[in-house]
Short mmCIF file of C-alpha atoms and ligand atoms in Angstrom, two decimals:
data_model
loop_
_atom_site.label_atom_id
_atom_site.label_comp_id
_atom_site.label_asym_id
_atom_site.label_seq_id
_atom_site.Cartn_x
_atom_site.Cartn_y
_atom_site.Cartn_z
CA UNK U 1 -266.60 -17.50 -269.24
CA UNK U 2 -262.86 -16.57 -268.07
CA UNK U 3 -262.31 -20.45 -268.79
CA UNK U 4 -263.64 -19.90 -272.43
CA UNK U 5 -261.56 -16.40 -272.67
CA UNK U 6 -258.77 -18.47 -271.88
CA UNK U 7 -259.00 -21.30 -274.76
CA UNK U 8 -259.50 -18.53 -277.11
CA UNK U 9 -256.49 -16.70 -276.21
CA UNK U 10 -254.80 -19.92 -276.14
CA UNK U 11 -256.02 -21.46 -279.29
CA UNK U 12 -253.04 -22.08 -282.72
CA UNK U 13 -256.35 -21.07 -284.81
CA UNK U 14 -257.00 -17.41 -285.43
CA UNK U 15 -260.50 -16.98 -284.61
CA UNK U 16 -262.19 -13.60 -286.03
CA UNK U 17 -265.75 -13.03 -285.23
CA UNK U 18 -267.21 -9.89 -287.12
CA UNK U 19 -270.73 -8.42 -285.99
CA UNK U 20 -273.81 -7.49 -289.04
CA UNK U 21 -272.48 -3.93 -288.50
CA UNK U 22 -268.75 -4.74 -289.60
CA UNK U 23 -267.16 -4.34 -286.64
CA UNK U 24 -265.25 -6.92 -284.81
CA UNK U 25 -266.55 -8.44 -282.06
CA UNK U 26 -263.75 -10.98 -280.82
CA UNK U 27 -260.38 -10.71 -281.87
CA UNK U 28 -258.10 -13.78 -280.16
CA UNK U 29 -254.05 -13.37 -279.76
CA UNK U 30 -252.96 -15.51 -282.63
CA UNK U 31 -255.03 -13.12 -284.69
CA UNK U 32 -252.97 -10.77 -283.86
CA UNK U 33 -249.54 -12.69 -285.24
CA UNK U 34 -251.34 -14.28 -288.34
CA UNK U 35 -252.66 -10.85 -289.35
CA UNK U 36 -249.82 -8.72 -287.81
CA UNK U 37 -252.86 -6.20 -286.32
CA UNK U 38 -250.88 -3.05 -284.77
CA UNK U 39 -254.37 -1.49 -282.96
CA UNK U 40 -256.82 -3.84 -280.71
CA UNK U 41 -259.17 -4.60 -283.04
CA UNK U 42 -262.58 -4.96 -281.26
CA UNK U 43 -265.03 -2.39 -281.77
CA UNK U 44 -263.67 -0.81 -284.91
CA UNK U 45 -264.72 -2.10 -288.60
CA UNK U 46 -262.90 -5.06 -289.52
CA UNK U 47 -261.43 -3.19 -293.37
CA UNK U 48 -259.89 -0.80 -291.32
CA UNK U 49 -258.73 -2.60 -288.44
CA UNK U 50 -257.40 -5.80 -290.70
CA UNK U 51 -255.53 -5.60 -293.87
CA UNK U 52 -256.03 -8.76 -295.77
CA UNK U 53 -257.35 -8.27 -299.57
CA UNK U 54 -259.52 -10.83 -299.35
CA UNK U 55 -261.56 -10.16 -295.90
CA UNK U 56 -264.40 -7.92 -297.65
CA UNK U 57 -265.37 -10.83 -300.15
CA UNK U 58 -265.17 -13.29 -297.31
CA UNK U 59 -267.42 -11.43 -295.05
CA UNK U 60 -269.80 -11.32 -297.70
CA UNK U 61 -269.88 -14.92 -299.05
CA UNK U 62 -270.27 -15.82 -295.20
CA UNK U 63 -272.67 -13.56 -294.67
CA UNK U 64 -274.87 -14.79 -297.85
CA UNK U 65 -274.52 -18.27 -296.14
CA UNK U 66 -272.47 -19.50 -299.00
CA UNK U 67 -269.94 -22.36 -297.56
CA UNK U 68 -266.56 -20.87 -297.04
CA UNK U 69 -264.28 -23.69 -296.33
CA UNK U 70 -260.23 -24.06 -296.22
CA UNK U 71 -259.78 -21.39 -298.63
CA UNK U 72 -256.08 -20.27 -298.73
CA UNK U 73 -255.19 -16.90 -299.51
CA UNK U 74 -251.63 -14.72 -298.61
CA UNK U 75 -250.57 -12.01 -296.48
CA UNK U 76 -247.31 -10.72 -297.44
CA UNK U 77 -245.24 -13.94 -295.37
CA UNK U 78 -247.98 -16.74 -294.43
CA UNK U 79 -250.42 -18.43 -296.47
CA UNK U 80 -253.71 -18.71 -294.26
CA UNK U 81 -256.34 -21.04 -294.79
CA UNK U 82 -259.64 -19.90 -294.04
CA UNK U 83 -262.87 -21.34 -293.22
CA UNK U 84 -266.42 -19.19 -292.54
CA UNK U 85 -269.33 -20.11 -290.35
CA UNK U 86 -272.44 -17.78 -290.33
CA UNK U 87 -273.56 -17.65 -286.39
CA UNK U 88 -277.36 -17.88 -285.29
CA UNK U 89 -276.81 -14.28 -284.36
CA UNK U 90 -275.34 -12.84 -287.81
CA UNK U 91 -272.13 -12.62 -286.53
CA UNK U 92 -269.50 -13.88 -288.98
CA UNK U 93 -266.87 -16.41 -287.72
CA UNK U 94 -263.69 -16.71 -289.67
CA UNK U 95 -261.08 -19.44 -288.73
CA UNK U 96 -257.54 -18.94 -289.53
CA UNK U 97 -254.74 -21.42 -289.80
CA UNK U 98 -251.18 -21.02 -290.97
CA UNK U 99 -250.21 -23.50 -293.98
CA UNK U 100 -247.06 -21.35 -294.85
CA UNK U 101 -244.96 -24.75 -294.50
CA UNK U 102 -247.49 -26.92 -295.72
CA UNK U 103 -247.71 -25.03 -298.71
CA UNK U 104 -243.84 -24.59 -299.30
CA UNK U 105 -243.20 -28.26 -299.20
CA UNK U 106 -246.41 -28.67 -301.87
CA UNK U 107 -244.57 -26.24 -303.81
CA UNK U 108 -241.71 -27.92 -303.45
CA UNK U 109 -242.86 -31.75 -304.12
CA UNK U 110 -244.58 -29.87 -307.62
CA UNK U 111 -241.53 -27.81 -308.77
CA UNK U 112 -239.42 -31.23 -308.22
CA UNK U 113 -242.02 -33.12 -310.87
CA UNK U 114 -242.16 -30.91 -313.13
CA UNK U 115 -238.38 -29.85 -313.27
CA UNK U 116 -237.41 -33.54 -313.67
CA UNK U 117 -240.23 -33.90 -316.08
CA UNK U 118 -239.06 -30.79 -318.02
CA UNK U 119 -235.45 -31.68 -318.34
CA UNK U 120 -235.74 -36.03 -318.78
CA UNK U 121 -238.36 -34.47 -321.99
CA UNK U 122 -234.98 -33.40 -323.79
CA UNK U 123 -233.60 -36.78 -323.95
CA UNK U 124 -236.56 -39.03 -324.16
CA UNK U 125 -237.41 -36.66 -327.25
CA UNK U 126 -234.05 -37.43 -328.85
CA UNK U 127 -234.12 -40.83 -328.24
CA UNK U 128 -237.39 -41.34 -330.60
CA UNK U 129 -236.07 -38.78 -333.13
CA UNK U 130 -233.03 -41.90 -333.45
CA UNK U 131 -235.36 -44.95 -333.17
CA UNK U 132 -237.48 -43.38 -335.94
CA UNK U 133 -234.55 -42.41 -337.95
CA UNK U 134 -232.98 -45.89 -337.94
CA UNK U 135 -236.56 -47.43 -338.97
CA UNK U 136 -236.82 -44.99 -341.77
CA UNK U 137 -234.73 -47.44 -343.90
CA UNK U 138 -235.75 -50.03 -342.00
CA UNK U 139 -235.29 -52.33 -345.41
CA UNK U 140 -231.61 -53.09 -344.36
CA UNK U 141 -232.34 -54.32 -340.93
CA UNK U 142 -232.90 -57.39 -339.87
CA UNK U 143 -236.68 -58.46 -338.71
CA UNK U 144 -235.70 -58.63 -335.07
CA UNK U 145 -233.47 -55.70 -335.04
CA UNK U 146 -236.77 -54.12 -336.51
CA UNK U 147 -239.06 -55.76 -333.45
CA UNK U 148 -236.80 -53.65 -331.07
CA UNK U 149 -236.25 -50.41 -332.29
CA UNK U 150 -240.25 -50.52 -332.47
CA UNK U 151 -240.03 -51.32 -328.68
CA UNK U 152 -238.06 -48.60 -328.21
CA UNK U 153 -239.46 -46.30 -330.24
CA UNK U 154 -243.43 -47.47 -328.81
CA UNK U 155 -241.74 -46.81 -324.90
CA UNK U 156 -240.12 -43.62 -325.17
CA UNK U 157 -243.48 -42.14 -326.61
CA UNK U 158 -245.23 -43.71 -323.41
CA UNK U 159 -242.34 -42.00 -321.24
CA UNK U 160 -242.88 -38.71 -323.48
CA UNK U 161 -246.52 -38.97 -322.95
CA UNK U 162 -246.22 -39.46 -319.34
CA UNK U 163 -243.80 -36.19 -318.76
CA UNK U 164 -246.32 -33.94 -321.08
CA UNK U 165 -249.17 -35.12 -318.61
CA UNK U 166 -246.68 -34.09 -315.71
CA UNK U 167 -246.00 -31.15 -316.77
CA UNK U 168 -250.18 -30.39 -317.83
CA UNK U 169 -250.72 -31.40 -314.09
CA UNK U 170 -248.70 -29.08 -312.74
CA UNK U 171 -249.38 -26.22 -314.73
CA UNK U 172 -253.42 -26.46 -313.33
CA UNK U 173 -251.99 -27.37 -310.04
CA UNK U 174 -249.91 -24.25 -309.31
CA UNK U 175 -252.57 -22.09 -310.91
CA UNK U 176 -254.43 -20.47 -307.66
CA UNK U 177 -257.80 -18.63 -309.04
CA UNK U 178 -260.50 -19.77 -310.13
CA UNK U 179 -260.97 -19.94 -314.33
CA UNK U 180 -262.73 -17.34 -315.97
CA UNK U 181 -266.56 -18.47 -317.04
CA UNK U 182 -268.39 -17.33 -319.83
CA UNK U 183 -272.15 -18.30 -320.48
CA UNK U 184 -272.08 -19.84 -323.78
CA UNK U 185 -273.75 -22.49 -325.19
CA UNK U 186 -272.52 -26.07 -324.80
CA UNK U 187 -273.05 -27.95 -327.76
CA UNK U 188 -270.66 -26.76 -330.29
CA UNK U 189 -268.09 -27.60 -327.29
CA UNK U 190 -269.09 -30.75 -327.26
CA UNK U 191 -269.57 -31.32 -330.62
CA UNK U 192 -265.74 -30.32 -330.84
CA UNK U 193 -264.89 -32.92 -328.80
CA UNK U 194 -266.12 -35.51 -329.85
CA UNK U 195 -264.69 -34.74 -334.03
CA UNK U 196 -261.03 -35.22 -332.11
CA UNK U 197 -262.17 -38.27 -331.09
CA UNK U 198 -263.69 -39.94 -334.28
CA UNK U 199 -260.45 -41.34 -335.47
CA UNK U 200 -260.07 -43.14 -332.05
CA UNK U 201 -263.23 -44.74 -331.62
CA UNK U 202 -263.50 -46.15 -335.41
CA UNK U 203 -260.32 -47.68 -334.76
CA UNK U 204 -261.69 -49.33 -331.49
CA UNK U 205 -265.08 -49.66 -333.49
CA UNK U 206 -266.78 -47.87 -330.88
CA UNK U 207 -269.54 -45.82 -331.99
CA UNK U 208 -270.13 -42.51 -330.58
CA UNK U 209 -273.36 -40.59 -330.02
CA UNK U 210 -274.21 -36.90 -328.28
CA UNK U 211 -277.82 -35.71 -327.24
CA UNK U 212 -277.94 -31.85 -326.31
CA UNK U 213 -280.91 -29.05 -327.13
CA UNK U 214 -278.71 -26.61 -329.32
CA UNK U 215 -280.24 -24.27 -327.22
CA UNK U 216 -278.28 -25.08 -323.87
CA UNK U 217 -276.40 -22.65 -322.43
CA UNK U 218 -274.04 -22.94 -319.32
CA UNK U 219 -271.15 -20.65 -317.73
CA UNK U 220 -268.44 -22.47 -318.45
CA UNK U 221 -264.26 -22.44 -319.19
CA UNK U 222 -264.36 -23.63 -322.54
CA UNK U 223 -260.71 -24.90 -322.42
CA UNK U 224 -261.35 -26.51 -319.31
CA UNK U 225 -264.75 -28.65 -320.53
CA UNK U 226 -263.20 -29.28 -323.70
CA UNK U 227 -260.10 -31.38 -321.44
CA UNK U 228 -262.91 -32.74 -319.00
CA UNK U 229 -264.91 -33.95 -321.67
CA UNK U 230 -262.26 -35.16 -324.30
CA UNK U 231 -260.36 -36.80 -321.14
CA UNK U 232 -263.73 -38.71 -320.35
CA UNK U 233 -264.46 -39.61 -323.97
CA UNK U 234 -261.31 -40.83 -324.57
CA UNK U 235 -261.65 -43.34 -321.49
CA UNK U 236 -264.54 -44.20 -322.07
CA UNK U 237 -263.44 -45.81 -326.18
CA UNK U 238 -260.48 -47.31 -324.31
CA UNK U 239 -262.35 -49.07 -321.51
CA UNK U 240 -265.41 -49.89 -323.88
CA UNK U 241 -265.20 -53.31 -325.69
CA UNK U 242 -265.58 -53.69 -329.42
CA UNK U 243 -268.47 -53.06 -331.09
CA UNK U 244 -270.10 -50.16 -327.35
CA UNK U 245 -271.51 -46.91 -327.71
CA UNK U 246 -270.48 -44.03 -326.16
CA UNK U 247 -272.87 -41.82 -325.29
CA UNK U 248 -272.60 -37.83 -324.53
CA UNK U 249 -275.58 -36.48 -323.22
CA UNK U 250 -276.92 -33.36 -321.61
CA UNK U 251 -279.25 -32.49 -319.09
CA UNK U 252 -281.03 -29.74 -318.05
CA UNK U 253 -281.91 -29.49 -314.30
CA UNK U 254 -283.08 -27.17 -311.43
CA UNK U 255 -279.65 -25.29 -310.44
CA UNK U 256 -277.04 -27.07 -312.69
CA UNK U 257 -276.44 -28.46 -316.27
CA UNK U 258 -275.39 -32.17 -316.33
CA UNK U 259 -273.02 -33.53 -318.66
CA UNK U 260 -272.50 -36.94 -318.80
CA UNK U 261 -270.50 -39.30 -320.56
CA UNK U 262 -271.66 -43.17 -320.60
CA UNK U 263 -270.05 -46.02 -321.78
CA UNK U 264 -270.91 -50.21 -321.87
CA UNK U 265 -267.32 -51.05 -321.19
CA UNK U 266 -265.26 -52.64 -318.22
CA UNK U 267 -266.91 -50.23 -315.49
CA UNK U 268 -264.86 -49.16 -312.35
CA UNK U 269 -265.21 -51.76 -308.77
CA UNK U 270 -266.71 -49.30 -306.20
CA UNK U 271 -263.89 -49.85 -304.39
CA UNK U 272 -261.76 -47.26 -306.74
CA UNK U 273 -264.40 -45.34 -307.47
CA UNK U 274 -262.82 -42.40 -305.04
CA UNK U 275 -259.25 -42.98 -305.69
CA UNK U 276 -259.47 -43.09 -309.69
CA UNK U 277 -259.16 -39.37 -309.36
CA UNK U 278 -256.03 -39.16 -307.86
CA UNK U 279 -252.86 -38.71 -310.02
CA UNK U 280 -250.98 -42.08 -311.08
CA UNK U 281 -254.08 -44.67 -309.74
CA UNK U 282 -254.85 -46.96 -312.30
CA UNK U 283 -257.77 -49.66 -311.53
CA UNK U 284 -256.89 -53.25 -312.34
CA UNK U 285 -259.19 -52.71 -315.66
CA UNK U 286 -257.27 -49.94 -316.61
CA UNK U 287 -253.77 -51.67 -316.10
CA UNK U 288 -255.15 -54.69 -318.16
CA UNK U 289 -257.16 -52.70 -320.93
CA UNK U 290 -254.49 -50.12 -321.69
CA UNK U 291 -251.30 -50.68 -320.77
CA UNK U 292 -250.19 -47.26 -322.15
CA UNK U 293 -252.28 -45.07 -319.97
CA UNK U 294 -250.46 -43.20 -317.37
CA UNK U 295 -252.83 -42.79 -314.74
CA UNK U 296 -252.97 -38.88 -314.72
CA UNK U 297 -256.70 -38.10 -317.08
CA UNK U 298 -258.82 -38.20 -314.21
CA UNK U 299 -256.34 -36.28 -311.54
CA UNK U 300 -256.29 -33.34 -314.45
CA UNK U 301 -259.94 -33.67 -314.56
CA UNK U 302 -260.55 -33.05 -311.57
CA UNK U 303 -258.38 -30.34 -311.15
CA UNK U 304 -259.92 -28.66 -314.38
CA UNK U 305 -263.45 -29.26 -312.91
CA UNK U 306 -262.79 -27.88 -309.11
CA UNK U 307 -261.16 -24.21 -311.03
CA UNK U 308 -264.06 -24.39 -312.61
CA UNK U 309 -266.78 -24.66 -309.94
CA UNK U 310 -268.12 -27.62 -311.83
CA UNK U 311 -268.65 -31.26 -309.85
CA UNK U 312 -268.01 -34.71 -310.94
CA UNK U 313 -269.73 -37.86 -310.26
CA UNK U 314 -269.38 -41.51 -311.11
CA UNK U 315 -271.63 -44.01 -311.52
CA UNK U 316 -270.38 -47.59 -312.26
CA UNK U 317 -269.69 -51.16 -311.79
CA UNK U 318 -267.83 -53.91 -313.49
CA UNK U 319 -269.10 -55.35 -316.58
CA UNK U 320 -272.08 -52.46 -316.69
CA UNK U 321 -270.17 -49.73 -318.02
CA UNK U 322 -270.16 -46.31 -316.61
CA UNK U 323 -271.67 -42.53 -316.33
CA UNK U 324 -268.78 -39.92 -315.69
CA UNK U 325 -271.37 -36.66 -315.12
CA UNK U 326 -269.85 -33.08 -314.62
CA UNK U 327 -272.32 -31.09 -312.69
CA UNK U 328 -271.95 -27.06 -314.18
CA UNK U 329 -274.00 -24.86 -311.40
CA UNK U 330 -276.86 -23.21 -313.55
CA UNK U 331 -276.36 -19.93 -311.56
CA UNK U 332 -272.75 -19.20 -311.67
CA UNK U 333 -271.33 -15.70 -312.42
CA UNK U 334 -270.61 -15.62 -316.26
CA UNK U 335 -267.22 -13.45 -314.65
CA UNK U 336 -263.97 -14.04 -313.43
CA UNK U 337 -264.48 -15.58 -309.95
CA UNK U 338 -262.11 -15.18 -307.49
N1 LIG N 401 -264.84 -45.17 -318.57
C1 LIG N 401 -264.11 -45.97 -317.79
N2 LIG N 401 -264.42 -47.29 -317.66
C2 LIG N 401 -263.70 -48.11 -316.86
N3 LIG N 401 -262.60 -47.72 -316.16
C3 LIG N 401 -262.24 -46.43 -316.24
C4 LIG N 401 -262.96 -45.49 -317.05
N4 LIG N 401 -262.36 -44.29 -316.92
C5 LIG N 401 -261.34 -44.47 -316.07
N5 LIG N 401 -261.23 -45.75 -315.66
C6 LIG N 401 -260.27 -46.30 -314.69
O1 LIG N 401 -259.66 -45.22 -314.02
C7 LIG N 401 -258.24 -45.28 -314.16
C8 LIG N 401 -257.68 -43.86 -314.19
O2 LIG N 401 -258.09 -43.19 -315.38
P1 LIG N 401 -257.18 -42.04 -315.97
O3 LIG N 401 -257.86 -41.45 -317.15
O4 LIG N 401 -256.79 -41.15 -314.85
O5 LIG N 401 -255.85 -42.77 -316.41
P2 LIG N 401 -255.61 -43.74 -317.64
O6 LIG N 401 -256.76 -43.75 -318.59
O7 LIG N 401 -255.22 -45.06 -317.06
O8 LIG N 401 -254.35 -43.09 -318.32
P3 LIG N 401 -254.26 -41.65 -319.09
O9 LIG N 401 -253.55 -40.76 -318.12
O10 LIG N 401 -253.45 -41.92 -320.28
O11 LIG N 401 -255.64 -41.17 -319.34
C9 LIG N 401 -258.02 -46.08 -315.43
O12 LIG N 401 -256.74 -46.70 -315.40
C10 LIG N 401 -259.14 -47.09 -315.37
O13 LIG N 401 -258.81 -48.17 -314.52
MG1 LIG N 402 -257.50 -41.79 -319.25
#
């Protein structure tokens, strides 16, 4: 026992156990430094003991056997990240760890991308205003001279494209609370979607389809699903070949709606099927299909769909197409969630 006392008072993780009465039970030294506690602790209710904003909610999603994990939240000069374990006695177990540098150096590493993505915008933006006012009389030029301002006109809107995305990314990245939900219903969303998309898919002669009971309803960030949805659309015209369907479709089920997006195209090897979601991966399809993409439609997706409480899932393989499906938990709070 003096052993275990020991690695507890030892330990770089804050360990916080709080009894079914609210009082705390076990109170180790770092603790004491994350959560600058002036009075011992143990024994005396954990609100008044422990001044963190965010304890009473955590108590109570622990205690409700919801799964707490690595959730970061700030004291006035540390970010903590905080994980929950309900213990066979009802005691609540909250694990501490500092990510104060971790956190600075993310901030950091984002602030750098989007700066640089902010002020190269200025130029890139000026460049195509030139290109496009050269090829406005474009009857004086010479055929080839013609050939390159298009190239240069076609890559600075790629390079334009790719700093908006940047900048998108980082605007949901540095955004810390959970979206606000509203319980509406889902097919007019998706029905919006899929208008901005028309133009696209006749182009691409891809035909596109939705099946959804009007009646539907779902708690849901509206702007959020209509950027899931419209970036999954949109991939799946690009990687469909001529002549596919696209299919939206929506299911209900026991404790979540289903959306899902399926198309006949390229499909996604197994082997990317995880790392498609980060920012910048492009699968070989991708590279080959569209060489204008920039890699960043499925790392904003699943940003969007995390800050939403909403899942994502991916079924696929090449040549068979694939099923993009964002799972919306039937029972979520229709409220802001923090
Ligand atoms: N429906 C799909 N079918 C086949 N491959 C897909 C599909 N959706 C995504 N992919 C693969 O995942 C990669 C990443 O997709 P993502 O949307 O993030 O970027 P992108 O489409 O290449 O570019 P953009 O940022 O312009 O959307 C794609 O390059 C492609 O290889
Ligand atoms: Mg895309």
């Amino acid at each position: 026992m003096a052993w275990g006392d020991d690695l507890l008072q030892a330990s770089s993780v804050g360990i916080l156990v709080i009894g079914p009465d609210w009082c705390v039970r076990t109170a180790n030294k770092r603790i004491h430094e994350l959560l600058r506690v002036r009075v011992e602790p143990i024994g005396r209710p954990v609100l008044e003991a422990i001044a963190l904003a965010e304890l009473q909610s955590l108590v109570e999603r622990v205690s409700r056997g919801e799964d707490v994990r690595d959730v970061v939240v700030a004291t006035g000069d540390a970010d903590l990240q905080v994980s929950g374990t309900l213990l066979g006695s009802g005691e609540v177990l909250l694990e501490f760890i500092d990510v104060t540098q971790w956190q600075q150096a993310e901030r950091a590493r984002r602030d750098f991308v989007a700066n640089m993505s902010h002020e190269l915008r200025t130029p890139i933006t000026a460049v195509m205003g030139y290109s496009e006012t050269l090829l406005a009389d474009r009857s004086e030029l010479g055929p080839e001279v013609v050939e390159l301002l298009l190239a240069v006109e076609r890559n600075a809107r790629r390079l334009r494209d790719l700093f908006e995305a940047l900048l998108r990314l980082h605007r949901i990245e540095t955004r810390r609370r959970q979206l606000p939900l509203q319980r509406q219903p889902i097919l007019p969303i998706l029905e919006s979607v899929l208008a901005t998309a028309t133009e696209v898919a006749s182009r691409r002669t891809v035909t596109l389809g939705i099946a959804c009971e009007p009646e539907t309803e779902a708690a849901v960030n509206e702007e959020a699903l209509v950027t899931i949805v419209s970036n999954l659309v949109h991939n799946a015209i690009h990687y469909s070949h001529p002549g596919g369907l696209v299919d939206v479709s929506v299911e209900r089920q026991e404790n979540a709606v289903v959306v899902t997006v399926t198309d006949e195209g390229i499909g996604v090897e197994p082997r990317h099927h995880e790392r498609i979601f980060e920012r910048f991966y492009r699968g070989d399809g991708g590279r080959a299909h569209r060489p204008s993409g920039t890699g960043l439609g499925l790392a904003i997706v699943r940003h969007l769909a995390l800050a939403s409480g909403c899942g994502l899932s991916l079924q696929s393989s090449p040549g068979e197409g694939s099923q993009f499906a964002i799972h919306i938990p039937r029972y979520a709070s229709a409220r802001s969630r923090v």
